[in-house]
Amino acid sequence: MAALAEQTAAGPRPERGDWRTLRAVGEAGQAYMAGLVPASSGVQSSTYYARGHDEAAIRLRWYTKNSREPSGSAGAAPTPAVVYAHGGGMVMGTLDLYDEVISWYVDRTGVPFLSVDYRRAPDEGIGTTLAEDVFAALTWLIGHADELGVDPGRIAVMGDSGGGGPTAGAAILARDRSVALARQILVYPMLDDRNQTPDPARSTYLTWTYDNNYTAWRAVLGDAFGADTVSPVAAPARLTDFTGLAPAYIDVGDLDIFRDEAIAYAQQLAAAGVPIELHVHPGVPHGWERFAPHAGSAKRAMADRAHTVSTL
């Protein structure tokens, strides 16, 4: 954390409500973290486009392991696949800044990933648009499963932090629209716009602060922020009926402001009969495995996620 603080000390400090500075500072931090581990060389990528619910073009990046049989090869068995929504508080992050993360998962598991360039709040998309973009990527992959060598019954959605909210929202859309989904993998997900009361016990360790959280949710929801009418597709913690959702894997750090909302989401899934695997990692803050990748807890978390992907 000291090294991370040193890296960010020279930059501007985003004020509450200033999403532009938050984006600039956050993306600089993501670029720093991407350089902490060696790039995975055994992975290739290509670009595709899906159509959003409003017919907007959604850029997609398809990652495969170099050793994998080419799509459509005779005798090649279809594989599972993962649709991934990058982190960034729903206001920042890019496909390029997550190239290292996605490549690691693909190289480690051999499972292809489809990374989604969903529209970020508030200047590109707001409200349910972010989840709709992830859902559009899911349906695009199902529609192109044959040519990409994918088993349409073994596709998961996955996202971390700010990408976890649109991922959970896409899982809700998949249920409501009767679209097959094998699993939802939520890594310290940002689910609840109402999580705005600071916890002093965690204040020293916050890498994503309550001010950041306010800024981001305000950008996503605009004037609807805090209202009773917020859609659970935009803020999944607002959901009241969890029945029929895809099986879930959730992990979160004990010093993360998202800890309680992640645990509550897992509890509600379980109460509705949805299979759930929950990991709460003690003594670590938000995003710890990115800026401390060589820590034992980081290695365990990444191995657990890779195992979950490998068993789709």
PDB file of C-alpha atoms in Angstrom:
ATOM      1  CA  MET A   1       0.000   0.000   0.000  1.00  0.00           C
ATOM      2  CA  ALA A   2       2.925   2.323   0.677  1.00  0.00           C
ATOM      3  CA  ALA A   3       4.224   1.802  -2.852  1.00  0.00           C
ATOM      4  CA  LEU A   4       0.772   2.442  -4.292  1.00  0.00           C
ATOM      5  CA  ALA A   5       0.397   5.621  -2.216  1.00  0.00           C
ATOM      6  CA  GLU A   6       3.782   6.845  -3.421  1.00  0.00           C
ATOM      7  CA  GLN A   7       2.812   6.214  -7.019  1.00  0.00           C
ATOM      8  CA  THR A   8      -0.385   8.270  -6.694  1.00  0.00           C
ATOM      9  CA  ALA A   9       0.928  11.039  -4.412  1.00  0.00           C
ATOM     10  CA  ALA A  10       2.176  13.239  -7.226  1.00  0.00           C
ATOM     11  CA  GLY A  11      -1.129  13.207  -9.093  1.00  0.00           C
ATOM     12  CA  PRO A  12      -4.289  15.261  -8.515  1.00  0.00           C
ATOM     13  CA  ARG A  13      -6.658  14.205  -5.764  1.00  0.00           C
ATOM     14  CA  PRO A  14     -10.234  13.800  -7.027  1.00  0.00           C
ATOM     15  CA  GLU A  15     -12.803  15.799  -5.112  1.00  0.00           C
ATOM     16  CA  ARG A  16     -16.165  14.300  -4.235  1.00  0.00           C
ATOM     17  CA  GLY A  17     -18.325  14.438  -7.361  1.00  0.00           C
ATOM     18  CA  ASP A  18     -15.424  14.999  -9.806  1.00  0.00           C
ATOM     19  CA  TRP A  19     -15.659  11.946 -12.050  1.00  0.00           C
ATOM     20  CA  ARG A  20     -13.235  13.338 -14.653  1.00  0.00           C
ATOM     21  CA  THR A  21     -10.330  13.553 -12.213  1.00  0.00           C
ATOM     22  CA  LEU A  22     -11.328  10.221 -10.685  1.00  0.00           C
ATOM     23  CA  ARG A  23     -11.111   8.659 -14.145  1.00  0.00           C
ATOM     24  CA  ALA A  24      -7.727  10.203 -14.888  1.00  0.00           C
ATOM     25  CA  VAL A  25      -6.205   9.226 -11.540  1.00  0.00           C
ATOM     26  CA  GLY A  26      -7.781   5.785 -11.571  1.00  0.00           C
ATOM     27  CA  GLU A  27      -6.588   4.904 -15.055  1.00  0.00           C
ATOM     28  CA  ALA A  28      -3.058   6.001 -14.144  1.00  0.00           C
ATOM     29  CA  GLY A  29      -3.275   3.606 -11.199  1.00  0.00           C
ATOM     30  CA  GLN A  30      -4.554   0.795 -13.407  1.00  0.00           C
ATOM     31  CA  ALA A  31      -1.651   1.339 -15.814  1.00  0.00           C
ATOM     32  CA  TYR A  32       0.784   1.181 -12.883  1.00  0.00           C
ATOM     33  CA  MET A  33      -0.710  -2.092 -11.627  1.00  0.00           C
ATOM     34  CA  ALA A  34      -0.671  -3.640 -15.096  1.00  0.00           C
ATOM     35  CA  GLY A  35       3.102  -3.229 -15.139  1.00  0.00           C
ATOM     36  CA  LEU A  36       3.708  -5.109 -11.896  1.00  0.00           C
ATOM     37  CA  VAL A  37       3.516  -8.571 -13.436  1.00  0.00           C
ATOM     38  CA  PRO A  38       5.044  -9.972 -16.635  1.00  0.00           C
ATOM     39  CA  ALA A  39       2.809  -9.999 -19.671  1.00  0.00           C
ATOM     40  CA  SER A  40       1.383 -13.355 -20.723  1.00  0.00           C
ATOM     41  CA  SER A  41       2.961 -14.125 -24.085  1.00  0.00           C
ATOM     42  CA  GLY A  42       0.940 -17.214 -24.964  1.00  0.00           C
ATOM     43  CA  VAL A  43      -2.301 -15.380 -25.727  1.00  0.00           C
ATOM     44  CA  GLN A  44      -3.662 -13.794 -28.891  1.00  0.00           C
ATOM     45  CA  SER A  45      -6.587 -11.421 -29.334  1.00  0.00           C
ATOM     46  CA  SER A  46      -8.907 -10.145 -32.035  1.00  0.00           C
ATOM     47  CA  THR A  47     -11.584  -7.464 -32.208  1.00  0.00           C
ATOM     48  CA  TYR A  48     -15.297  -7.825 -32.859  1.00  0.00           C
ATOM     49  CA  TYR A  49     -18.384  -5.642 -32.383  1.00  0.00           C
ATOM     50  CA  ALA A  50     -21.801  -6.311 -30.907  1.00  0.00           C
ATOM     51  CA  ARG A  51     -24.912  -4.169 -31.112  1.00  0.00           C
ATOM     52  CA  GLY A  52     -26.196  -2.667 -27.871  1.00  0.00           C
ATOM     53  CA  HIS A  53     -29.841  -2.461 -26.883  1.00  0.00           C
ATOM     54  CA  ASP A  54     -29.933   0.956 -28.569  1.00  0.00           C
ATOM     55  CA  GLU A  55     -28.062  -0.340 -31.669  1.00  0.00           C
ATOM     56  CA  ALA A  56     -24.800   1.313 -30.589  1.00  0.00           C
ATOM     57  CA  ALA A  57     -21.629  -0.563 -31.557  1.00  0.00           C
ATOM     58  CA  ILE A  58     -19.993  -2.272 -28.537  1.00  0.00           C
ATOM     59  CA  ARG A  59     -16.328  -3.154 -29.048  1.00  0.00           C
ATOM     60  CA  LEU A  60     -15.295  -6.634 -27.956  1.00  0.00           C
ATOM     61  CA  ARG A  61     -11.843  -8.203 -27.582  1.00  0.00           C
ATOM     62  CA  TRP A  62     -11.636 -11.982 -27.942  1.00  0.00           C
ATOM     63  CA  TYR A  63      -8.685 -13.682 -26.202  1.00  0.00           C
ATOM     64  CA  THR A  64      -7.554 -17.231 -26.882  1.00  0.00           C
ATOM     65  CA  LYS A  65      -4.519 -19.257 -25.918  1.00  0.00           C
ATOM     66  CA  ASN A  66      -2.109 -19.717 -28.821  1.00  0.00           C
ATOM     67  CA  SER A  67      -2.076 -23.487 -28.410  1.00  0.00           C
ATOM     68  CA  ARG A  68      -5.849 -23.753 -28.740  1.00  0.00           C
ATOM     69  CA  GLU A  69      -7.223 -25.401 -31.849  1.00  0.00           C
ATOM     70  CA  PRO A  70      -8.431 -22.817 -34.397  1.00  0.00           C
ATOM     71  CA  SER A  71     -12.149 -22.123 -34.435  1.00  0.00           C
ATOM     72  CA  GLY A  72     -14.039 -24.646 -36.511  1.00  0.00           C
ATOM     73  CA  SER A  73     -11.145 -27.141 -36.619  1.00  0.00           C
ATOM     74  CA  ALA A  74     -12.270 -30.675 -37.352  1.00  0.00           C
ATOM     75  CA  GLY A  75     -12.518 -32.677 -34.175  1.00  0.00           C
ATOM     76  CA  ALA A  76     -11.946 -29.711 -31.877  1.00  0.00           C
ATOM     77  CA  ALA A  77     -14.309 -29.948 -28.904  1.00  0.00           C
ATOM     78  CA  PRO A  78     -16.213 -26.768 -27.997  1.00  0.00           C
ATOM     79  CA  THR A  79     -14.909 -25.048 -24.887  1.00  0.00           C
ATOM     80  CA  PRO A  80     -16.396 -22.895 -22.155  1.00  0.00           C
ATOM     81  CA  ALA A  81     -15.891 -19.133 -22.387  1.00  0.00           C
ATOM     82  CA  VAL A  82     -16.113 -16.045 -20.191  1.00  0.00           C
ATOM     83  CA  VAL A  83     -17.532 -12.592 -20.919  1.00  0.00           C
ATOM     84  CA  TYR A  84     -15.525 -10.077 -18.846  1.00  0.00           C
ATOM     85  CA  ALA A  85     -16.383  -6.550 -17.660  1.00  0.00           C
ATOM     86  CA  HIS A  86     -13.334  -4.581 -16.520  1.00  0.00           C
ATOM     87  CA  GLY A  87     -13.106  -2.701 -13.242  1.00  0.00           C
ATOM     88  CA  GLY A  88     -13.025   1.042 -12.746  1.00  0.00           C
ATOM     89  CA  GLY A  89     -15.994   2.140 -10.668  1.00  0.00           C
ATOM     90  CA  MET A  90     -18.150   2.176 -13.825  1.00  0.00           C
ATOM     91  CA  VAL A  91     -16.543   5.517 -14.704  1.00  0.00           C
ATOM     92  CA  MET A  92     -13.085   4.461 -15.874  1.00  0.00           C
ATOM     93  CA  GLY A  93     -10.998   1.597 -17.230  1.00  0.00           C
ATOM     94  CA  THR A  94     -10.403   0.404 -20.797  1.00  0.00           C
ATOM     95  CA  LEU A  95      -9.856  -2.818 -22.693  1.00  0.00           C
ATOM     96  CA  ASP A  96      -6.162  -1.988 -23.040  1.00  0.00           C
ATOM     97  CA  LEU A  97      -5.683  -1.413 -19.308  1.00  0.00           C
ATOM     98  CA  TYR A  98      -7.099  -4.879 -18.641  1.00  0.00           C
ATOM     99  CA  ASP A  99      -5.140  -6.690 -21.319  1.00  0.00           C
ATOM    100  CA  GLU A 100      -2.699  -8.048 -18.712  1.00  0.00           C
ATOM    101  CA  VAL A 101      -5.508  -9.295 -16.432  1.00  0.00           C
ATOM    102  CA  ILE A 102      -7.485 -11.057 -19.148  1.00  0.00           C
ATOM    103  CA  SER A 103      -4.381 -12.548 -20.739  1.00  0.00           C
ATOM    104  CA  TRP A 104      -3.358 -14.049 -17.381  1.00  0.00           C
ATOM    105  CA  TYR A 105      -6.713 -15.803 -16.956  1.00  0.00           C
ATOM    106  CA  VAL A 106      -6.642 -17.152 -20.502  1.00  0.00           C
ATOM    107  CA  ASP A 107      -3.025 -18.300 -20.266  1.00  0.00           C
ATOM    108  CA  ARG A 108      -3.615 -19.941 -16.877  1.00  0.00           C
ATOM    109  CA  THR A 109      -6.900 -21.688 -17.720  1.00  0.00           C
ATOM    110  CA  GLY A 110      -6.903 -22.161 -21.494  1.00  0.00           C
ATOM    111  CA  VAL A 111     -10.475 -20.799 -21.491  1.00  0.00           C
ATOM    112  CA  PRO A 112     -11.140 -17.993 -24.018  1.00  0.00           C
ATOM    113  CA  PHE A 113     -12.380 -14.638 -22.735  1.00  0.00           C
ATOM    114  CA  LEU A 114     -14.458 -11.910 -24.389  1.00  0.00           C
ATOM    115  CA  SER A 115     -13.634  -8.510 -22.871  1.00  0.00           C
ATOM    116  CA  VAL A 116     -16.391  -5.888 -23.192  1.00  0.00           C
ATOM    117  CA  ASP A 117     -15.779  -2.210 -23.897  1.00  0.00           C
ATOM    118  CA  TYR A 118     -19.002  -1.241 -22.126  1.00  0.00           C
ATOM    119  CA  ARG A 119     -19.956   2.421 -22.096  1.00  0.00           C
ATOM    120  CA  ARG A 120     -18.730   4.184 -18.958  1.00  0.00           C
ATOM    121  CA  ALA A 121     -20.702   6.656 -16.893  1.00  0.00           C
ATOM    122  CA  PRO A 122     -21.658   9.411 -17.199  1.00  0.00           C
ATOM    123  CA  ASP A 123     -20.470  10.596 -20.614  1.00  0.00           C
ATOM    124  CA  GLU A 124     -20.855   7.313 -22.521  1.00  0.00           C
ATOM    125  CA  GLY A 125     -23.692   5.477 -20.773  1.00  0.00           C
ATOM    126  CA  ILE A 126     -25.723   5.669 -17.575  1.00  0.00           C
ATOM    127  CA  GLY A 127     -28.127   3.566 -15.556  1.00  0.00           C
ATOM    128  CA  THR A 128     -28.851   0.156 -17.035  1.00  0.00           C
ATOM    129  CA  THR A 129     -26.838   0.819 -20.213  1.00  0.00           C
ATOM    130  CA  LEU A 130     -23.651  -0.652 -18.727  1.00  0.00           C
ATOM    131  CA  ALA A 131     -25.316  -3.979 -17.871  1.00  0.00           C
ATOM    132  CA  GLU A 132     -27.120  -3.988 -21.220  1.00  0.00           C
ATOM    133  CA  ASP A 133     -23.745  -3.687 -22.974  1.00  0.00           C
ATOM    134  CA  VAL A 134     -22.403  -6.695 -21.064  1.00  0.00           C
ATOM    135  CA  PHE A 135     -25.589  -8.609 -21.889  1.00  0.00           C
ATOM    136  CA  ALA A 136     -25.181  -7.658 -25.562  1.00  0.00           C
ATOM    137  CA  ALA A 137     -21.687  -9.198 -25.465  1.00  0.00           C
ATOM    138  CA  LEU A 138     -23.112 -12.350 -23.891  1.00  0.00           C
ATOM    139  CA  THR A 139     -25.787 -12.766 -26.547  1.00  0.00           C
ATOM    140  CA  TRP A 140     -23.262 -11.964 -29.286  1.00  0.00           C
ATOM    141  CA  LEU A 141     -20.990 -14.740 -28.027  1.00  0.00           C
ATOM    142  CA  ILE A 142     -23.865 -17.210 -27.852  1.00  0.00           C
ATOM    143  CA  GLY A 143     -24.799 -16.281 -31.414  1.00  0.00           C
ATOM    144  CA  HIS A 144     -21.223 -16.806 -32.633  1.00  0.00           C
ATOM    145  CA  ALA A 145     -20.477 -19.844 -30.490  1.00  0.00           C
ATOM    146  CA  ASP A 146     -20.163 -22.286 -33.401  1.00  0.00           C
ATOM    147  CA  GLU A 147     -17.598 -20.265 -35.356  1.00  0.00           C
ATOM    148  CA  LEU A 148     -15.570 -19.523 -32.195  1.00  0.00           C
ATOM    149  CA  GLY A 149     -15.628 -23.103 -30.968  1.00  0.00           C
ATOM    150  CA  VAL A 150     -17.576 -22.309 -27.799  1.00  0.00           C
ATOM    151  CA  ASP A 151     -20.158 -24.411 -25.983  1.00  0.00           C
ATOM    152  CA  PRO A 152     -23.107 -21.989 -25.548  1.00  0.00           C
ATOM    153  CA  GLY A 153     -24.202 -23.853 -22.424  1.00  0.00           C
ATOM    154  CA  ARG A 154     -20.902 -23.173 -20.658  1.00  0.00           C
ATOM    155  CA  ILE A 155     -20.569 -19.395 -20.891  1.00  0.00           C
ATOM    156  CA  ALA A 156     -20.024 -17.334 -17.732  1.00  0.00           C
ATOM    157  CA  VAL A 157     -20.032 -13.610 -17.077  1.00  0.00           C
ATOM    158  CA  MET A 158     -17.266 -12.190 -14.908  1.00  0.00           C
ATOM    159  CA  GLY A 159     -16.295  -8.750 -13.664  1.00  0.00           C
ATOM    160  CA  ASP A 160     -14.337  -7.057 -10.942  1.00  0.00           C
ATOM    161  CA  SER A 161     -15.067  -3.955  -8.875  1.00  0.00           C
ATOM    162  CA  GLY A 162     -17.034  -1.509 -11.027  1.00  0.00           C
ATOM    163  CA  GLY A 163     -17.319  -4.231 -13.654  1.00  0.00           C
ATOM    164  CA  GLY A 164     -18.940  -6.492 -11.073  1.00  0.00           C
ATOM    165  CA  GLY A 165     -22.113  -4.398 -11.008  1.00  0.00           C
ATOM    166  CA  PRO A 166     -22.795  -4.573 -14.766  1.00  0.00           C
ATOM    167  CA  THR A 167     -21.846  -8.265 -14.645  1.00  0.00           C
ATOM    168  CA  ALA A 168     -24.429  -8.993 -11.936  1.00  0.00           C
ATOM    169  CA  GLY A 169     -26.907  -6.814 -13.840  1.00  0.00           C
ATOM    170  CA  ALA A 170     -26.282  -8.832 -17.009  1.00  0.00           C
ATOM    171  CA  ALA A 171     -26.940 -12.030 -15.030  1.00  0.00           C
ATOM    172  CA  ILE A 172     -30.301 -10.578 -13.963  1.00  0.00           C
ATOM    173  CA  LEU A 173     -31.106  -9.725 -17.582  1.00  0.00           C
ATOM    174  CA  ALA A 174     -30.105 -13.235 -18.671  1.00  0.00           C
ATOM    175  CA  ARG A 175     -32.515 -14.760 -16.182  1.00  0.00           C
ATOM    176  CA  ASP A 176     -35.353 -12.400 -17.067  1.00  0.00           C
ATOM    177  CA  ARG A 177     -34.862 -12.919 -20.814  1.00  0.00           C
ATOM    178  CA  SER A 178     -34.340 -16.695 -20.627  1.00  0.00           C
ATOM    179  CA  VAL A 179     -30.767 -16.581 -21.911  1.00  0.00           C
ATOM    180  CA  ALA A 180     -28.514 -19.442 -20.837  1.00  0.00           C
ATOM    181  CA  LEU A 181     -25.751 -18.497 -18.381  1.00  0.00           C
ATOM    182  CA  ALA A 182     -23.472 -21.011 -16.686  1.00  0.00           C
ATOM    183  CA  ARG A 183     -22.126 -18.826 -13.876  1.00  0.00           C
ATOM    184  CA  GLN A 184     -21.595 -15.276 -12.623  1.00  0.00           C
ATOM    185  CA  ILE A 185     -18.129 -14.589 -11.198  1.00  0.00           C
ATOM    186  CA  LEU A 186     -18.084 -11.393  -9.144  1.00  0.00           C
ATOM    187  CA  VAL A 187     -14.737 -10.117  -7.877  1.00  0.00           C
ATOM    188  CA  TYR A 188     -15.170  -7.530  -5.085  1.00  0.00           C
ATOM    189  CA  PRO A 189     -18.239  -6.284  -6.954  1.00  0.00           C
ATOM    190  CA  MET A 190     -19.723  -2.787  -6.738  1.00  0.00           C
ATOM    191  CA  LEU A 191     -23.408  -3.571  -6.207  1.00  0.00           C
ATOM    192  CA  ASP A 192     -25.110  -1.062  -3.900  1.00  0.00           C
ATOM    193  CA  ASP A 193     -25.499   2.674  -4.519  1.00  0.00           C
ATOM    194  CA  ARG A 194     -26.734   3.052  -0.939  1.00  0.00           C
ATOM    195  CA  ASN A 195     -23.351   2.098   0.561  1.00  0.00           C
ATOM    196  CA  GLN A 196     -22.397   5.662   1.495  1.00  0.00           C
ATOM    197  CA  THR A 197     -21.843   5.549   5.282  1.00  0.00           C
ATOM    198  CA  PRO A 198     -18.108   5.508   6.093  1.00  0.00           C
ATOM    199  CA  ASP A 199     -16.711   2.800   8.341  1.00  0.00           C
ATOM    200  CA  PRO A 200     -13.918   4.402  10.436  1.00  0.00           C
ATOM    201  CA  ALA A 201     -12.376   1.007  11.203  1.00  0.00           C
ATOM    202  CA  ARG A 202     -11.423   0.584   7.547  1.00  0.00           C
ATOM    203  CA  SER A 203     -10.519   4.199   6.722  1.00  0.00           C
ATOM    204  CA  THR A 204      -6.736   3.681   6.838  1.00  0.00           C
ATOM    205  CA  TYR A 205      -6.848   0.887   4.267  1.00  0.00           C
ATOM    206  CA  LEU A 206      -9.230   2.175   1.632  1.00  0.00           C
ATOM    207  CA  THR A 207      -7.946   2.098  -1.920  1.00  0.00           C
ATOM    208  CA  TRP A 208     -11.498   2.833  -3.133  1.00  0.00           C
ATOM    209  CA  THR A 209     -12.980   5.418  -0.804  1.00  0.00           C
ATOM    210  CA  TYR A 210     -16.504   6.380   0.144  1.00  0.00           C
ATOM    211  CA  ASP A 211     -16.016   9.672  -1.720  1.00  0.00           C
ATOM    212  CA  ASN A 212     -14.981   7.694  -4.808  1.00  0.00           C
ATOM    213  CA  ASN A 213     -18.070   5.531  -4.348  1.00  0.00           C
ATOM    214  CA  TYR A 214     -20.359   8.558  -4.129  1.00  0.00           C
ATOM    215  CA  THR A 215     -18.774  10.100  -7.224  1.00  0.00           C
ATOM    216  CA  ALA A 216     -19.107   6.931  -9.252  1.00  0.00           C
ATOM    217  CA  TRP A 217     -22.681   6.065  -8.295  1.00  0.00           C
ATOM    218  CA  ARG A 218     -23.762   9.668  -8.832  1.00  0.00           C
ATOM    219  CA  ALA A 219     -22.259   9.460 -12.320  1.00  0.00           C
ATOM    220  CA  VAL A 220     -24.071   6.198 -13.061  1.00  0.00           C
ATOM    221  CA  LEU A 221     -27.488   7.110 -11.676  1.00  0.00           C
ATOM    222  CA  GLY A 222     -27.639  10.889 -12.058  1.00  0.00           C
ATOM    223  CA  ASP A 223     -30.774  12.391 -10.510  1.00  0.00           C
ATOM    224  CA  ALA A 224     -32.053   8.902  -9.644  1.00  0.00           C
ATOM    225  CA  PHE A 225     -29.165   8.409  -7.191  1.00  0.00           C
ATOM    226  CA  GLY A 226     -30.582   7.337  -3.825  1.00  0.00           C
ATOM    227  CA  ALA A 227     -34.155   7.108  -5.085  1.00  0.00           C
ATOM    228  CA  ASP A 228     -36.396   4.099  -4.492  1.00  0.00           C
ATOM    229  CA  THR A 229     -36.879   3.701  -8.244  1.00  0.00           C
ATOM    230  CA  VAL A 230     -33.299   2.617  -9.069  1.00  0.00           C
ATOM    231  CA  SER A 231     -33.332  -0.497 -11.250  1.00  0.00           C
ATOM    232  CA  PRO A 232     -31.595  -3.604  -9.890  1.00  0.00           C
ATOM    233  CA  VAL A 233     -30.072  -4.012 -13.342  1.00  0.00           C
ATOM    234  CA  ALA A 234     -28.122  -0.800 -12.627  1.00  0.00           C
ATOM    235  CA  ALA A 235     -27.573  -1.456  -8.890  1.00  0.00           C
ATOM    236  CA  PRO A 236     -27.993  -5.211  -8.334  1.00  0.00           C
ATOM    237  CA  ALA A 237     -28.238  -4.936  -4.535  1.00  0.00           C
ATOM    238  CA  ARG A 238     -31.690  -3.416  -5.164  1.00  0.00           C
ATOM    239  CA  LEU A 239     -32.917  -6.816  -6.386  1.00  0.00           C
ATOM    240  CA  THR A 240     -35.700  -8.427  -4.329  1.00  0.00           C
ATOM    241  CA  ASP A 241     -36.186 -11.723  -6.221  1.00  0.00           C
ATOM    242  CA  PHE A 242     -32.995 -13.775  -6.569  1.00  0.00           C
ATOM    243  CA  THR A 243     -34.620 -17.010  -7.712  1.00  0.00           C
ATOM    244  CA  GLY A 244     -33.364 -18.533 -10.919  1.00  0.00           C
ATOM    245  CA  LEU A 245     -30.130 -16.552 -11.157  1.00  0.00           C
ATOM    246  CA  ALA A 246     -26.965 -18.248 -12.399  1.00  0.00           C
ATOM    247  CA  PRO A 247     -24.704 -19.939  -9.830  1.00  0.00           C
ATOM    248  CA  ALA A 248     -22.296 -17.430  -8.347  1.00  0.00           C
ATOM    249  CA  TYR A 249     -18.697 -17.117  -7.216  1.00  0.00           C
ATOM    250  CA  ILE A 250     -17.960 -13.995  -5.154  1.00  0.00           C
ATOM    251  CA  ASP A 251     -14.751 -12.860  -3.505  1.00  0.00           C
ATOM    252  CA  VAL A 252     -13.944  -9.697  -1.567  1.00  0.00           C
ATOM    253  CA  GLY A 253     -11.384  -8.363   0.904  1.00  0.00           C
ATOM    254  CA  ASP A 254     -12.233  -7.818   4.554  1.00  0.00           C
ATOM    255  CA  LEU A 255     -10.942  -4.206   4.383  1.00  0.00           C
ATOM    256  CA  ASP A 256     -12.944  -3.352   1.260  1.00  0.00           C
ATOM    257  CA  ILE A 257     -15.938  -1.010   1.468  1.00  0.00           C
ATOM    258  CA  PHE A 258     -17.739  -3.531  -0.770  1.00  0.00           C
ATOM    259  CA  ARG A 259     -17.356  -6.337   1.793  1.00  0.00           C
ATOM    260  CA  ASP A 260     -20.782  -6.081   3.402  1.00  0.00           C
ATOM    261  CA  GLU A 261     -22.720  -5.641   0.172  1.00  0.00           C
ATOM    262  CA  ALA A 262     -20.904  -8.607  -1.400  1.00  0.00           C
ATOM    263  CA  ILE A 263     -21.687 -10.820   1.616  1.00  0.00           C
ATOM    264  CA  ALA A 264     -25.317  -9.648   1.644  1.00  0.00           C
ATOM    265  CA  TYR A 265     -25.653 -10.425  -2.073  1.00  0.00           C
ATOM    266  CA  ALA A 266     -24.250 -13.909  -1.529  1.00  0.00           C
ATOM    267  CA  GLN A 267     -26.647 -14.484   1.367  1.00  0.00           C
ATOM    268  CA  GLN A 268     -29.658 -13.479  -0.703  1.00  0.00           C
ATOM    269  CA  LEU A 269     -28.571 -15.713  -3.566  1.00  0.00           C
ATOM    270  CA  ALA A 270     -28.177 -18.631  -1.156  1.00  0.00           C
ATOM    271  CA  ALA A 271     -31.559 -17.962   0.457  1.00  0.00           C
ATOM    272  CA  ALA A 272     -33.138 -18.180  -2.998  1.00  0.00           C
ATOM    273  CA  GLY A 273     -31.538 -21.577  -3.623  1.00  0.00           C
ATOM    274  CA  VAL A 274     -28.812 -20.307  -5.965  1.00  0.00           C
ATOM    275  CA  PRO A 275     -25.482 -22.171  -5.593  1.00  0.00           C
ATOM    276  CA  ILE A 276     -22.917 -19.739  -4.191  1.00  0.00           C
ATOM    277  CA  GLU A 277     -19.213 -19.861  -3.375  1.00  0.00           C
ATOM    278  CA  LEU A 278     -18.095 -16.911  -1.223  1.00  0.00           C
ATOM    279  CA  HIS A 279     -14.526 -15.974  -0.261  1.00  0.00           C
ATOM    280  CA  VAL A 280     -13.845 -13.143   2.210  1.00  0.00           C
ATOM    281  CA  HIS A 281     -10.097 -12.586   2.374  1.00  0.00           C
ATOM    282  CA  PRO A 282      -8.944 -11.300   5.775  1.00  0.00           C
ATOM    283  CA  GLY A 283      -6.645  -8.317   6.121  1.00  0.00           C
ATOM    284  CA  VAL A 284      -6.711  -7.106   2.519  1.00  0.00           C
ATOM    285  CA  PRO A 285      -8.244  -4.008   0.871  1.00  0.00           C
ATOM    286  CA  HIS A 286      -9.922  -3.433  -2.467  1.00  0.00           C
ATOM    287  CA  GLY A 287      -7.820  -4.544  -5.434  1.00  0.00           C
ATOM    288  CA  TRP A 288      -5.022  -5.934  -3.293  1.00  0.00           C
ATOM    289  CA  GLU A 289      -4.115  -8.745  -5.674  1.00  0.00           C
ATOM    290  CA  ARG A 290      -3.419  -6.192  -8.422  1.00  0.00           C
ATOM    291  CA  PHE A 291      -0.985  -3.990  -6.504  1.00  0.00           C
ATOM    292  CA  ALA A 292       0.478  -6.777  -4.338  1.00  0.00           C
ATOM    293  CA  PRO A 293       0.458  -9.653  -6.857  1.00  0.00           C
ATOM    294  CA  HIS A 294       3.186 -11.628  -5.105  1.00  0.00           C
ATOM    295  CA  ALA A 295       1.427 -11.765  -1.730  1.00  0.00           C
ATOM    296  CA  GLY A 296       0.287 -15.217  -0.656  1.00  0.00           C
ATOM    297  CA  SER A 297      -3.354 -14.151  -0.386  1.00  0.00           C
ATOM    298  CA  ALA A 298      -3.200 -12.634  -3.881  1.00  0.00           C
ATOM    299  CA  LYS A 299      -1.852 -15.857  -5.363  1.00  0.00           C
ATOM    300  CA  ARG A 300      -4.547 -17.882  -3.600  1.00  0.00           C
ATOM    301  CA  ALA A 301      -7.325 -15.581  -4.813  1.00  0.00           C
ATOM    302  CA  MET A 302      -6.118 -15.689  -8.410  1.00  0.00           C
ATOM    303  CA  ALA A 303      -5.743 -19.477  -8.257  1.00  0.00           C
ATOM    304  CA  ASP A 304      -9.299 -19.827  -6.884  1.00  0.00           C
ATOM    305  CA  ARG A 305     -10.710 -17.662  -9.676  1.00  0.00           C
ATOM    306  CA  ALA A 306      -8.767 -19.602 -12.296  1.00  0.00           C
ATOM    307  CA  HIS A 307     -10.072 -22.854 -10.843  1.00  0.00           C
ATOM    308  CA  THR A 308     -13.632 -21.563 -11.042  1.00  0.00           C
ATOM    309  CA  VAL A 309     -13.137 -20.614 -14.702  1.00  0.00           C
ATOM    310  CA  SER A 310     -11.475 -23.959 -15.479  1.00  0.00           C
ATOM    311  CA  THR A 311     -14.433 -25.905 -14.108  1.00  0.00           C
ATOM    312  CA  LEU A 312     -17.149 -24.238 -16.176  1.00  0.00           C
TER     313      LEU A 312
END
